[in-house]
Coordinates of C-alpha atoms in Angstrom, one line a residue:
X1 CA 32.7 -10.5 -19.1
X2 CA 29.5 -8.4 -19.3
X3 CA 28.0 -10.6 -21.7
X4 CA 28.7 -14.0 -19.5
X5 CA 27.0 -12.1 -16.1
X6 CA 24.2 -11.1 -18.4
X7 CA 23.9 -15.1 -19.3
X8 CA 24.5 -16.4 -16.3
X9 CA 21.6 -14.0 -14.8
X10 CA 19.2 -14.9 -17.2
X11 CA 20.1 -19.0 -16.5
X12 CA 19.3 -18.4 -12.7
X13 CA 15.9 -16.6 -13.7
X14 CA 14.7 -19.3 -16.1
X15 CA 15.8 -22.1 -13.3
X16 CA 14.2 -20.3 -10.5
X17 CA 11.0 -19.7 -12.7
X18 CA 11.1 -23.0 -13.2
X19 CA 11.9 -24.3 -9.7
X20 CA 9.3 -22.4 -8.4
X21 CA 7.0 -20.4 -10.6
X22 CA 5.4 -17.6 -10.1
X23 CA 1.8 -17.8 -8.6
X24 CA -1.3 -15.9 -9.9
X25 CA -2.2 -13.4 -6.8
X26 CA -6.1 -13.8 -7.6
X27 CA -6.3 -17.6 -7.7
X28 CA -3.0 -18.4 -6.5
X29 CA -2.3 -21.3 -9.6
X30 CA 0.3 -21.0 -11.4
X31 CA 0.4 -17.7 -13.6
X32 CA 0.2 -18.2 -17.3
X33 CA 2.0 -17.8 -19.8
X34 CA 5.2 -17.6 -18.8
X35 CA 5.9 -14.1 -17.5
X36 CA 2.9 -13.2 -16.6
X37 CA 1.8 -11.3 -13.7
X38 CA -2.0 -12.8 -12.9
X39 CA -4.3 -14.5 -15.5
X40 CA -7.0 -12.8 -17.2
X41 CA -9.9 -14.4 -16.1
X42 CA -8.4 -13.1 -12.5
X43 CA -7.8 -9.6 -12.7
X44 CA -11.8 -9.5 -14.2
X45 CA -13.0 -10.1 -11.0
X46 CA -11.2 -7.9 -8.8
X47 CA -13.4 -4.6 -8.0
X48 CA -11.6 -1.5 -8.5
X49 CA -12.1 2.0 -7.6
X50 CA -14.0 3.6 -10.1
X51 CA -15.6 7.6 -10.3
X52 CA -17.2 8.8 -8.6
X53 CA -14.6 8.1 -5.7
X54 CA -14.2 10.4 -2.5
X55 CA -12.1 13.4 -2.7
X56 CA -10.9 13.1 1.0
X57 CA -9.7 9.1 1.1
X58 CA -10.6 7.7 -2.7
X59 CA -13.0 5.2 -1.7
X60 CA -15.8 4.6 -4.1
X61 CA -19.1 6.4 -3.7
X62 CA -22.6 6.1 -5.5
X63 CA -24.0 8.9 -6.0
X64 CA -21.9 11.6 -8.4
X65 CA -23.8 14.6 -6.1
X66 CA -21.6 13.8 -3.2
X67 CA -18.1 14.5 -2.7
X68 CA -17.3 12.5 0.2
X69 CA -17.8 8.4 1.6
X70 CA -20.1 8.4 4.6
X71 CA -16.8 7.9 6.6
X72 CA -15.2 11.1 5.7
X73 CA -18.6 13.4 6.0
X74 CA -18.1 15.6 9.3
X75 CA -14.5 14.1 10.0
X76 CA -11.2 15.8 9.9
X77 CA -8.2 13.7 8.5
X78 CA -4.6 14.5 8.9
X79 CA -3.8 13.8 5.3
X80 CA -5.1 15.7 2.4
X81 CA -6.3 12.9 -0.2
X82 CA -5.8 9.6 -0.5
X83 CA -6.5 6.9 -3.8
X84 CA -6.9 3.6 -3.5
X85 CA -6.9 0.6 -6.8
X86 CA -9.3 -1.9 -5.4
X87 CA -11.8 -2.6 -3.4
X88 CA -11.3 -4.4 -0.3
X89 CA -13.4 -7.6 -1.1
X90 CA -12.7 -11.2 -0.7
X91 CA -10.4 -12.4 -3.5
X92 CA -7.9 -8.9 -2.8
X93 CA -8.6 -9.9 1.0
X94 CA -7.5 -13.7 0.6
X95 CA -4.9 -12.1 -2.0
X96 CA -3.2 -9.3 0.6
X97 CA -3.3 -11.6 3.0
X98 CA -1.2 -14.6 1.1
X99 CA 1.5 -11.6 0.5
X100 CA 2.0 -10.4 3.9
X101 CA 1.6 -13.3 6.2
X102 CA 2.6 -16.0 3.7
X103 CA 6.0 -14.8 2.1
X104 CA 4.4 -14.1 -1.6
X105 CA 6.9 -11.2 -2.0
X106 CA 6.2 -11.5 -5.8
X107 CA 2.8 -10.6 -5.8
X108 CA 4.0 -6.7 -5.3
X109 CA 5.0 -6.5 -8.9
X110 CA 1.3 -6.8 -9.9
X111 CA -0.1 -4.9 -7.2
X112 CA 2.3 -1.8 -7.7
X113 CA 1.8 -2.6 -11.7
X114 CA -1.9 -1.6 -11.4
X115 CA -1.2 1.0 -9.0
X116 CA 0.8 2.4 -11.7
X117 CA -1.6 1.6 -14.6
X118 CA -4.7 2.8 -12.8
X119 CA -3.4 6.1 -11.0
X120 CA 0.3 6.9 -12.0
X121 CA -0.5 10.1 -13.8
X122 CA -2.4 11.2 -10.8
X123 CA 0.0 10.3 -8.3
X124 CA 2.6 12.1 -10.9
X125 CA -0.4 15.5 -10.7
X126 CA 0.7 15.1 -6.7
X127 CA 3.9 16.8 -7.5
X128 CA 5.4 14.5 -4.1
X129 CA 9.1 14.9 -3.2
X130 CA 8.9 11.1 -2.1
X131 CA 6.6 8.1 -1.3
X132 CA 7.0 6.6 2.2
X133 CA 6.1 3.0 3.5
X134 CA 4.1 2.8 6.2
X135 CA 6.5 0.9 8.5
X136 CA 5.9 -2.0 11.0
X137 CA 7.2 -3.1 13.9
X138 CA 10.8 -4.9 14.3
X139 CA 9.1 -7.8 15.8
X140 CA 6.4 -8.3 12.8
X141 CA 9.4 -7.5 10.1
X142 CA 11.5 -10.4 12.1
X143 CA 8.3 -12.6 12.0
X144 CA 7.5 -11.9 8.3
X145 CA 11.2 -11.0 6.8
X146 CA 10.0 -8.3 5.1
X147 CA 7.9 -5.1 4.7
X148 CA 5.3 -5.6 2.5
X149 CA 4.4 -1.6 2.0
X150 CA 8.4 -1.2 1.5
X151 CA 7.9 -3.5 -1.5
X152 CA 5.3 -1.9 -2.8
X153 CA 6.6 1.8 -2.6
X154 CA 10.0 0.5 -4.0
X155 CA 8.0 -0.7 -7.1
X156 CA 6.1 2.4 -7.7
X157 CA 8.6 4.5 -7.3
X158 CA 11.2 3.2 -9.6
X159 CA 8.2 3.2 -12.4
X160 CA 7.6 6.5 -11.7
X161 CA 10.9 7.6 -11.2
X162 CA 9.9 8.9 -7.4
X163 CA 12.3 9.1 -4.4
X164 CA 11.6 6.3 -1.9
X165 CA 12.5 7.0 1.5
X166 CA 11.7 3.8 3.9
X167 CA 14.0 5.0 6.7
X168 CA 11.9 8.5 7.8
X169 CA 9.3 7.0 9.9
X170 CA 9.7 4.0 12.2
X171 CA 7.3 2.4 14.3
X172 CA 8.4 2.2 17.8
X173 CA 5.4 0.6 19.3
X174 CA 4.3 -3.1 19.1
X175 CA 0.3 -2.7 19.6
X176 CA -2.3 -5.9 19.0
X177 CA -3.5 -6.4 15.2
X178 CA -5.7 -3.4 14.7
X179 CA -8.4 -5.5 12.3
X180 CA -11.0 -6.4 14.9
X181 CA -11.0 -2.9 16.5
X182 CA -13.2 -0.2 15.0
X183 CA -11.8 3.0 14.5
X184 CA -12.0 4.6 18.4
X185 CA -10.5 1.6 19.8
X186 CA -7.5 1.9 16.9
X187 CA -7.0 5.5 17.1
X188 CA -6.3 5.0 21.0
X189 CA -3.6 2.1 20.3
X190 CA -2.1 4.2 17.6
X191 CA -1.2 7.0 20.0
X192 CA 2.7 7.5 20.0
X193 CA 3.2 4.2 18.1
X194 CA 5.2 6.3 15.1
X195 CA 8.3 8.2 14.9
X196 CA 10.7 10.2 12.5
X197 CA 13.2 8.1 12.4
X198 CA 15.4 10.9 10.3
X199 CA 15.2 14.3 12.9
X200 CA 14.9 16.5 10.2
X201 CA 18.2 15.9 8.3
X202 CA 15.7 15.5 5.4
X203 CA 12.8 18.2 5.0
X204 CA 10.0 16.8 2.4
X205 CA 7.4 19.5 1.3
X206 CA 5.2 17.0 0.3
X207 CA 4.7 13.1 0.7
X208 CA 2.6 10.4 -0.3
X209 CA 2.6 7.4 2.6
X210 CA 2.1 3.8 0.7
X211 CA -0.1 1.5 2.7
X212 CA -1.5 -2.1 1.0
X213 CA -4.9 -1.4 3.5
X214 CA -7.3 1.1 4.6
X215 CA -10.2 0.3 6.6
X216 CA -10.8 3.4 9.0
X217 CA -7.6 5.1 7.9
X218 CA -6.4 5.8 11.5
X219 CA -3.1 4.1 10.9
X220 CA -2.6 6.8 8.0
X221 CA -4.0 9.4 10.2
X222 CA -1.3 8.8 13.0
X223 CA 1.5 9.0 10.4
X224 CA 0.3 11.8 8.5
X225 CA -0.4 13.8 11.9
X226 CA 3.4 13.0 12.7
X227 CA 4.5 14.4 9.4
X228 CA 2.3 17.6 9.5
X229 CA 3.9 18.6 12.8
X230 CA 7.3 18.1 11.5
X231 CA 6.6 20.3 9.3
X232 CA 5.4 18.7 6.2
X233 CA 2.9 20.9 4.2
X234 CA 1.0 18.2 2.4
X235 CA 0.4 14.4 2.9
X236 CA -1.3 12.1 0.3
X237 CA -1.5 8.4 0.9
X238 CA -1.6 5.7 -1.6
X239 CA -3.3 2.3 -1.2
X240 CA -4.0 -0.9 -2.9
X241 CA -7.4 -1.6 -1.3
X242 CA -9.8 0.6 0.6
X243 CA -13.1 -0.5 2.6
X244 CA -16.5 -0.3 0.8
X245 CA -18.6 3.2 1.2
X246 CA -21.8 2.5 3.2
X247 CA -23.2 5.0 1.0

């Protein structure tokens, strides 16, 4: 009986693969060959975060005398560190944007693949209890059917054999889309718009938040802040693409 589920699972992956094949998340053809997560010539031209990188949010600096991006210097951040795989440029832009607002659930497997690839042993070094999505509203997760950071940290974690929790925080206020407000304007709208949606029946030591975007990291920075005073002792945040330094 085994053997015929096994078949008959295998069928309705070659048929849907067929039916509608997988798309390349750089270019967005059709990913070749079969079984393959992006092509080549694609992942080449995506800019990831190389040393020297920030030691407060990852992002990639210039000059290997500094320690910090021009956006951390003089600020305080709720979390502790963060690391990021790409930069945010155009094609991950066009790319993240074509998985959240256009249903391409499938590109998670290659984002959360490089995630691991590029930084699971230093996520591993973290020594987390559990990664954490960064949740949305109920009204975007009707709109888009889907969490696209729950996808993500579901991935990673069963690579690297992490606890996901997706249920302790909860976003409990709707605000406007935070991209065309600098970081004043969104640390205002992001006053009381999380919650613990668990009242301490779990108690994490230490977390890592999974977000697929930082820009001014104030989404991260409300989260984390809401951990911290629940008594969380550290807070790392993982994400797949982080603004350029103005360094």
């Amino acid at each position: 009986m085994g053997g015929v589920l096994q078949y008959q699972k295998r069928a309705a992956t070659w048929i849907s693969g067929v039916l509608y094949p997988r798309r390349c998340p750089v270019c967005m053809g059709i990913a070749t060959p079969r079984g393959a997560l992006v092509h080549g010539e694609c992942l080449a031209k995506l800019r990831y975060i190389r040393e020297p990188s920030c030691k407060c949010c990852g992002r990639q600096i210039f000059r290997m005398e500094e320690e910090y991006c021009s956006a951390c210097r003089g600020r305080e951040h709720a979390y502790h560190a963060g690391y990021a795989v790409w930069e945010y440029e155009s094609l991950i832009r066009r790319s993240l944007a074509a998985f959240k607002y256009h249903s391409r659930k499938e590109f998670a497997d290659f984002y959360a693949a490089e995630a691991v690839r590029r930084l699971g042993e230093r996520i591993r070094s973290e020594n987390i209890d559990v990664l954490i999505p960064v949740p949305i509203h109920r009204t975007r997760r009707k709109e888009r059917g889907f969490n696209q950071t729950e996808l993500l940290a579901a991935r990673i974690g069963k690579a690297l054999g992490i606890l996901v929790d997706r249920k302790y925080l909860m976003r409990t206020k709707k605000t406007e889309r935070l991209k065309n407000l600098d970081a004043r304007e969104r640390k205002k709208m992001l006053v009381d718009a999380f919650a613990l949606a668990k009242r301490r029946e779990v108690d994490y030591h230490s977390v890592m938040l999974v977000d697929d975007i930082y820009t001014t990291g104030s989404t991260v920075d409300a989260c984390a802040d809401l951990l911290r005073r629940a008594g969380v002792k550290k807070v790392v945040f993982l994400c797949m693409a982080i603004g350029a330094s103005t360094n």
